[in-house]
Amino acid sequence: MPDLVWIYTQMLRIREFEERVKRTFEEHPGVIRGHTHLADGAEASIVGSLAALREDDQVLATYRCHGYPLALGTDPKAMMAEIYGRKDGLCGGYGGSMHLADVERGFLGTSGIVGQGIPHAAGAAYAAQIRGKGQVVLSFFGDGATKQGAFHETLNIASLWKLPIVFVMENNNYNVVTRSEQEDANAAAGEPLAVKAKAHSMPGETVDGGDPLEVYEVVSKAVERARAGEGPTLVESLVYRLSAHGNIIAPPGVPLHFPEHEAITVFGNLEEYEAARRGDPVPRFRAKLVTDGTLSAEDADRIADEARAEMQGAVDFGLESPFPAAEAATDYVYA
């Protein structure tokens, strides 16, 4: 059984970090440049999955990536400075929101290209297989990535070579502004997207991504299967992102901002969105821990206060961090 208080704490830390990123657009216009994507609503899936890993295991994710390194132990101050494009950022300000990496903590990186991290994760798993130390790789991606050739090609070779990898598809119901059932035959037919695993001769499981313990149970079994040399598993984690796909890139002089969720702005379905809010995994897990006596209400509130203070400190650090020197623009550039 994983540490339930640790799970709750990491879920809160991720939520508070995402809230501070979103608020930056309103409180500090122009500080964040370019696209930013939040994972509020997916905290239980992220933390429940990562709780199944050893310290020497590795992770790759998508551009909706803030939560994974946070739960793996990355300094939120360095992450916020990176998102602000500052010199003290996790990657020196070169990567920004969509390209975080912390190799020392096993977080090998992300990509702004849909599905692009999946073959990279297989490469890391192949290296782990060669090392022979029992390491496992988790590959996180969204449901939209399952339409990419990289998804099918990688699952095929991972199954063929019995690579020590677990593919975690976080199905958040929407591909930008398009509902999943409008784009995927499985979704339209009412089948779980995990059925795609059958085409590649591996197990496929669908879990409630709002329940970190259910996610942990399924992912931990898949991790142990991979660690034992039995090959990959595809896990479909059903989540609901509570923010819009990403911020709006505004014309010059107009601040970037986050719009309302697509359920409201595109489909006019306020009822769907309000139902998702009622099922928010963070207060849902808090209620479980308080009800079963794992945490007192006072301790739960204290953890929340600490998370808020920590992430406000990350904002302050990021704002105070200097920009990279102009001459550093050509560093890490190769011809």
Short mmCIF file of C-alpha atoms in Angstrom, two decimals:
data_model
loop_
_atom_site.label_atom_id
_atom_site.label_comp_id
_atom_site.label_asym_id
_atom_site.label_seq_id
_atom_site.Cartn_x
_atom_site.Cartn_y
_atom_site.Cartn_z
CA MET A 1 0.00 0.00 0.00
CA PRO A 2 1.43 3.42 -0.91
CA ASP A 3 1.75 6.28 1.57
CA LEU A 4 -1.71 7.88 1.43
CA VAL A 5 -0.61 11.15 3.02
CA TRP A 6 2.23 11.42 0.48
CA ILE A 7 -0.26 10.89 -2.35
CA TYR A 8 -2.59 13.59 -0.99
CA THR A 9 0.30 15.98 -0.45
CA GLN A 10 1.63 15.54 -4.00
CA MET A 11 -1.84 15.95 -5.49
CA LEU A 12 -2.23 19.23 -3.60
CA ARG A 13 1.22 20.45 -4.60
CA ILE A 14 0.44 19.79 -8.28
CA ARG A 15 -2.93 21.54 -8.04
CA GLU A 16 -1.47 24.58 -6.29
CA PHE A 17 1.38 24.79 -8.82
CA GLU A 18 -1.08 24.73 -11.74
CA GLU A 19 -3.25 27.36 -10.04
CA ARG A 20 -0.23 29.65 -9.67
CA VAL A 21 0.68 29.19 -13.34
CA LYS A 22 -2.86 30.07 -14.39
CA ARG A 23 -2.98 33.09 -12.09
CA THR A 24 0.31 34.38 -13.49
CA PHE A 25 -1.47 35.21 -16.75
CA GLU A 26 -3.85 37.53 -14.88
CA GLU A 27 -1.58 38.90 -12.14
CA HIS A 28 1.65 39.24 -14.12
CA PRO A 29 0.72 39.78 -17.80
CA GLY A 30 3.49 39.04 -20.26
CA VAL A 31 5.60 36.98 -17.85
CA ILE A 32 4.69 33.66 -19.52
CA ARG A 33 5.32 33.63 -23.28
CA GLY A 34 3.90 31.06 -25.66
CA HIS A 35 1.71 28.05 -24.94
CA THR A 36 1.11 26.59 -21.50
CA HIS A 37 -0.98 23.49 -20.75
CA LEU A 38 -2.30 22.54 -17.31
CA ALA A 39 -3.14 19.12 -15.85
CA ASP A 40 -5.53 20.14 -13.07
CA GLY A 41 -7.97 17.26 -12.78
CA ALA A 42 -5.32 14.63 -13.56
CA GLU A 43 -3.46 14.80 -10.23
CA ALA A 44 -4.74 11.43 -8.99
CA SER A 45 -3.65 9.72 -12.21
CA ILE A 46 -0.20 11.29 -12.13
CA VAL A 47 0.56 10.59 -8.48
CA GLY A 48 -1.10 7.18 -8.37
CA SER A 49 1.03 6.07 -11.32
CA LEU A 50 4.30 7.47 -10.01
CA ALA A 51 3.72 5.88 -6.60
CA ALA A 52 4.28 2.51 -8.30
CA LEU A 53 7.89 3.31 -9.27
CA ARG A 54 11.31 2.74 -7.75
CA GLU A 55 13.75 5.64 -7.43
CA ASP A 56 15.81 4.42 -10.39
CA ASP A 57 12.85 4.05 -12.76
CA GLN A 58 12.29 6.64 -15.49
CA VAL A 59 9.44 8.73 -16.87
CA LEU A 60 8.61 10.57 -20.09
CA ALA A 61 5.49 12.66 -20.60
CA THR A 62 3.65 15.06 -22.86
CA TYR A 63 3.60 18.84 -22.98
CA ARG A 64 0.97 18.83 -20.17
CA CYS A 65 3.88 18.03 -17.93
CA HIS A 66 4.17 20.07 -14.73
CA GLY A 67 2.83 17.42 -12.34
CA TYR A 68 5.26 14.59 -13.06
CA PRO A 69 8.57 16.22 -12.06
CA LEU A 70 6.90 17.83 -9.05
CA ALA A 71 5.86 14.42 -7.70
CA LEU A 72 9.30 13.01 -8.53
CA GLY A 73 10.97 15.62 -6.34
CA THR A 74 11.95 18.43 -8.72
CA ASP A 75 12.26 21.87 -7.11
CA PRO A 76 9.09 23.87 -7.95
CA LYS A 77 11.13 27.10 -7.84
CA ALA A 78 13.29 25.88 -10.71
CA MET A 79 10.18 24.73 -12.57
CA MET A 80 8.38 28.06 -12.23
CA ALA A 81 11.50 29.97 -13.25
CA GLU A 82 11.70 27.73 -16.33
CA ILE A 83 8.09 28.46 -17.26
CA TYR A 84 8.90 32.17 -16.88
CA GLY A 85 11.91 31.73 -19.20
CA ARG A 86 14.46 32.70 -16.55
CA LYS A 87 18.13 31.90 -16.09
CA ASP A 88 17.53 29.96 -12.86
CA GLY A 89 14.99 27.73 -14.54
CA LEU A 90 15.16 23.94 -14.56
CA CYS A 91 16.56 24.01 -18.11
CA GLY A 92 18.11 27.48 -17.96
CA GLY A 93 15.02 29.10 -19.44
CA TYR A 94 15.48 27.36 -22.80
CA GLY A 95 12.59 24.91 -22.58
CA GLY A 96 9.65 26.68 -21.03
CA SER A 97 6.41 25.04 -19.99
CA MET A 98 6.28 22.29 -22.60
CA HIS A 99 9.87 21.03 -22.42
CA LEU A 100 10.74 20.27 -18.82
CA ALA A 101 13.38 17.68 -17.95
CA ASP A 102 15.11 16.56 -14.74
CA VAL A 103 17.31 13.59 -15.62
CA GLU A 104 18.71 13.28 -12.10
CA ARG A 105 15.22 12.41 -10.84
CA GLY A 106 14.42 10.10 -13.72
CA PHE A 107 12.25 12.58 -15.61
CA LEU A 108 13.74 12.32 -19.09
CA GLY A 109 11.73 15.07 -20.75
CA THR A 110 8.69 16.06 -22.74
CA SER A 111 7.78 17.24 -26.21
CA GLY A 112 5.34 19.74 -27.66
CA ILE A 113 4.65 17.26 -30.49
CA VAL A 114 1.71 14.92 -29.87
CA GLY A 115 2.90 11.36 -29.28
CA GLN A 116 6.57 12.17 -29.84
CA GLY A 117 7.70 11.07 -26.39
CA ILE A 118 6.33 7.53 -26.85
CA PRO A 119 9.18 6.19 -29.04
CA HIS A 120 11.71 8.02 -26.85
CA ALA A 121 10.31 6.16 -23.86
CA ALA A 122 10.74 2.87 -25.70
CA GLY A 123 14.36 3.80 -26.37
CA ALA A 124 14.87 4.43 -22.65
CA ALA A 125 13.21 1.08 -21.90
CA TYR A 126 15.50 -0.68 -24.38
CA ALA A 127 18.51 0.86 -22.64
CA ALA A 128 17.10 -0.27 -19.28
CA GLN A 129 16.65 -3.78 -20.66
CA ILE A 130 20.29 -3.83 -21.78
CA ARG A 131 21.51 -2.59 -18.38
CA GLY A 132 19.63 -5.48 -16.77
CA LYS A 133 19.02 -3.76 -13.42
CA GLY A 134 15.24 -4.16 -13.43
CA GLN A 135 14.41 -0.56 -14.28
CA VAL A 136 11.00 0.30 -15.73
CA VAL A 137 9.91 3.29 -17.84
CA LEU A 138 6.50 4.99 -17.66
CA SER A 139 5.34 6.69 -20.86
CA PHE A 140 2.51 9.22 -20.34
CA PHE A 141 0.46 10.63 -23.21
CA GLY A 142 -3.07 11.75 -24.05
CA ASP A 143 -5.80 9.92 -25.93
CA GLY A 144 -5.08 12.04 -29.01
CA ALA A 145 -1.64 10.43 -29.32
CA THR A 146 -3.23 7.07 -30.10
CA LYS A 147 -4.01 8.37 -33.61
CA GLN A 148 -0.31 8.90 -34.29
CA GLY A 149 1.87 6.39 -36.09
CA ALA A 150 4.44 6.75 -33.31
CA PHE A 151 1.96 5.19 -30.88
CA HIS A 152 1.29 2.06 -32.94
CA GLU A 153 4.85 1.60 -34.13
CA THR A 154 6.21 1.88 -30.60
CA LEU A 155 3.66 -0.43 -28.98
CA ASN A 156 4.43 -2.98 -31.68
CA ILE A 157 8.18 -3.03 -31.08
CA ALA A 158 7.76 -2.80 -27.29
CA SER A 159 5.60 -5.92 -27.38
CA LEU A 160 7.91 -7.72 -29.80
CA TRP A 161 11.00 -7.05 -27.66
CA LYS A 162 9.16 -7.34 -24.30
CA LEU A 163 10.47 -3.95 -23.24
CA PRO A 164 10.13 -2.93 -19.57
CA ILE A 165 7.67 -0.11 -20.21
CA VAL A 166 4.14 0.85 -19.15
CA PHE A 167 2.14 3.09 -21.47
CA VAL A 168 -0.25 5.35 -19.51
CA MET A 169 -2.84 7.01 -21.73
CA GLU A 170 -4.53 9.85 -19.86
CA ASN A 171 -7.88 10.14 -21.61
CA ASN A 172 -9.22 13.60 -20.74
CA ASN A 173 -12.27 13.47 -23.05
CA TYR A 174 -11.08 16.21 -25.41
CA ASN A 175 -8.54 16.59 -28.20
CA VAL A 176 -8.04 20.36 -27.95
CA VAL A 177 -11.61 21.47 -28.76
CA THR A 178 -12.91 18.19 -30.20
CA ARG A 179 -14.62 15.55 -28.09
CA SER A 180 -12.95 12.13 -28.15
CA GLU A 181 -16.01 10.34 -29.54
CA GLN A 182 -15.94 12.63 -32.57
CA GLU A 183 -12.45 11.45 -33.48
CA ASP A 184 -12.05 7.86 -32.31
CA ALA A 185 -14.10 4.88 -33.51
CA ASN A 186 -13.61 3.07 -30.21
CA ALA A 187 -14.92 6.02 -28.22
CA ALA A 188 -17.86 6.45 -30.60
CA ALA A 189 -18.69 2.77 -30.23
CA GLY A 190 -18.51 2.98 -26.45
CA GLU A 191 -15.42 0.78 -26.19
CA PRO A 192 -12.56 1.74 -23.87
CA LEU A 193 -9.55 3.05 -25.76
CA ALA A 194 -7.47 0.47 -23.88
CA VAL A 195 -8.83 -2.07 -26.38
CA LYS A 196 -6.12 -0.81 -28.74
CA ALA A 197 -3.68 -2.92 -26.72
CA LYS A 198 -5.10 -6.06 -28.33
CA ALA A 199 -3.66 -5.08 -31.71
CA HIS A 200 -0.20 -5.14 -30.18
CA SER A 201 -0.52 -8.32 -28.11
CA MET A 202 -0.30 -6.72 -24.69
CA PRO A 203 -2.71 -6.31 -21.76
CA GLY A 204 -4.96 -3.25 -21.76
CA GLU A 205 -6.65 -1.85 -18.65
CA THR A 206 -9.04 1.08 -18.12
CA VAL A 207 -9.08 2.78 -14.70
CA ASP A 208 -10.79 5.66 -12.96
CA GLY A 209 -8.07 8.28 -13.16
CA GLY A 210 -9.76 10.26 -10.41
CA ASP A 211 -8.96 7.54 -7.86
CA PRO A 212 -5.22 7.44 -7.09
CA LEU A 213 -5.46 4.09 -5.32
CA GLU A 214 -7.18 2.41 -8.27
CA VAL A 215 -4.55 3.90 -10.58
CA TYR A 216 -1.78 2.70 -8.26
CA GLU A 217 -3.16 -0.84 -8.12
CA VAL A 218 -3.34 -1.23 -11.89
CA VAL A 219 -0.08 0.57 -12.73
CA SER A 220 1.87 -1.23 -10.00
CA LYS A 221 0.83 -4.60 -11.42
CA ALA A 222 1.86 -3.44 -14.90
CA VAL A 223 5.18 -2.19 -13.52
CA GLU A 224 5.91 -5.49 -11.81
CA ARG A 225 4.99 -7.36 -14.99
CA ALA A 226 7.44 -5.19 -16.94
CA ARG A 227 10.11 -5.57 -14.26
CA ALA A 228 9.77 -9.35 -14.46
CA GLY A 229 10.55 -9.31 -18.18
CA GLU A 230 6.99 -10.01 -19.30
CA GLY A 231 6.68 -6.91 -21.47
CA PRO A 232 4.52 -3.78 -21.71
CA THR A 233 0.98 -2.90 -20.68
CA LEU A 234 -1.35 -0.15 -21.91
CA VAL A 235 -3.26 1.61 -19.12
CA GLU A 236 -6.08 4.00 -20.02
CA SER A 237 -6.62 6.42 -17.16
CA LEU A 238 -9.92 8.29 -17.41
CA VAL A 239 -9.47 11.88 -16.25
CA TYR A 240 -11.15 15.23 -16.90
CA ARG A 241 -8.94 18.27 -17.27
CA LEU A 242 -10.55 21.13 -15.41
CA SER A 243 -8.92 23.92 -17.41
CA ALA A 244 -9.10 24.63 -21.12
CA HIS A 245 -6.66 22.88 -23.46
CA GLY A 246 -4.23 25.75 -23.12
CA ASN A 247 -3.89 29.50 -22.93
CA ILE A 248 -4.91 31.74 -25.80
CA ILE A 249 -2.09 33.37 -27.78
CA ALA A 250 -3.31 36.94 -28.01
CA PRO A 251 -2.35 39.69 -30.52
CA PRO A 252 0.44 42.12 -29.52
CA GLY A 253 -0.56 44.25 -26.58
CA VAL A 254 -3.28 41.86 -25.39
CA PRO A 255 -2.35 39.67 -22.39
CA LEU A 256 -2.29 35.90 -22.82
CA HIS A 257 -5.00 34.20 -20.78
CA PHE A 258 -6.81 30.94 -20.12
CA PRO A 259 -10.32 30.70 -21.57
CA GLU A 260 -13.16 28.67 -20.08
CA HIS A 261 -13.23 24.92 -20.70
CA GLU A 262 -14.27 23.73 -24.17
CA ALA A 263 -17.32 21.99 -22.74
CA ILE A 264 -18.66 25.50 -22.14
CA THR A 265 -17.12 27.61 -24.92
CA VAL A 266 -17.52 25.11 -27.79
CA PHE A 267 -20.33 22.77 -26.78
CA GLY A 268 -22.32 24.95 -24.38
CA ASN A 269 -22.50 22.08 -21.89
CA LEU A 270 -22.19 23.75 -18.50
CA GLU A 271 -23.83 20.74 -16.84
CA GLU A 272 -21.01 18.44 -17.98
CA TYR A 273 -18.36 20.78 -16.66
CA GLU A 274 -20.09 21.33 -13.33
CA ALA A 275 -20.39 17.55 -12.91
CA ALA A 276 -16.64 17.25 -13.51
CA ARG A 277 -16.02 19.92 -10.89
CA ARG A 278 -18.12 17.98 -8.39
CA GLY A 279 -15.94 14.93 -9.10
CA ASP A 280 -12.68 16.88 -8.63
CA PRO A 281 -10.15 14.24 -7.46
CA VAL A 282 -8.36 16.50 -4.97
CA PRO A 283 -11.27 17.24 -2.57
CA ARG A 284 -12.59 13.76 -3.30
CA PHE A 285 -9.40 12.13 -1.97
CA ARG A 286 -9.24 14.57 0.95
CA ALA A 287 -12.76 13.55 1.99
CA LYS A 288 -11.79 9.88 1.83
CA LEU A 289 -8.73 10.34 4.05
CA VAL A 290 -10.62 12.43 6.61
CA THR A 291 -13.58 10.06 6.65
CA ASP A 292 -11.48 6.93 7.18
CA GLY A 293 -9.34 8.61 9.85
CA THR A 294 -6.08 8.67 7.91
CA LEU A 295 -5.97 12.46 8.29
CA SER A 296 -7.75 14.89 10.58
CA ALA A 297 -9.46 17.84 8.92
CA GLU A 298 -6.92 20.10 10.62
CA ASP A 299 -3.96 18.16 9.21
CA ALA A 300 -5.53 18.14 5.74
CA ASP A 301 -5.94 21.92 5.93
CA ARG A 302 -2.37 22.34 7.18
CA ILE A 303 -1.01 20.35 4.20
CA ALA A 304 -3.07 22.53 1.86
CA ASP A 305 -1.74 25.72 3.47
CA GLU A 306 1.84 24.45 3.16
CA ALA A 307 1.32 23.62 -0.52
CA ARG A 308 -0.07 27.09 -1.20
CA ALA A 309 2.83 28.76 0.56
CA GLU A 310 5.37 26.58 -1.25
CA MET A 311 3.98 27.40 -4.67
CA GLN A 312 3.66 31.10 -3.93
CA GLY A 313 7.34 30.92 -3.03
CA ALA A 314 7.98 29.37 -6.44
CA VAL A 315 6.22 32.30 -8.12
CA ASP A 316 8.24 34.82 -6.12
CA PHE A 317 11.48 33.02 -6.98
CA GLY A 318 10.60 32.87 -10.68
CA LEU A 319 9.74 36.56 -10.85
CA GLU A 320 13.00 37.52 -9.14
CA SER A 321 15.15 35.29 -11.33
CA PRO A 322 17.04 37.17 -14.09
CA PHE A 323 16.60 36.54 -17.78
CA PRO A 324 19.38 34.66 -19.59
CA ALA A 325 22.07 36.87 -21.09
CA ALA A 326 21.52 37.78 -24.74
CA GLU A 327 24.78 36.12 -25.77
CA ALA A 328 23.51 32.81 -24.34
CA ALA A 329 20.97 32.59 -27.18
CA THR A 330 23.39 30.55 -29.29
CA ASP A 331 24.33 28.10 -26.53
CA TYR A 332 23.24 24.50 -27.29
CA VAL A 333 22.61 25.42 -30.94
CA TYR A 334 24.35 23.19 -33.47
CA ALA A 335 24.77 23.29 -37.22
#
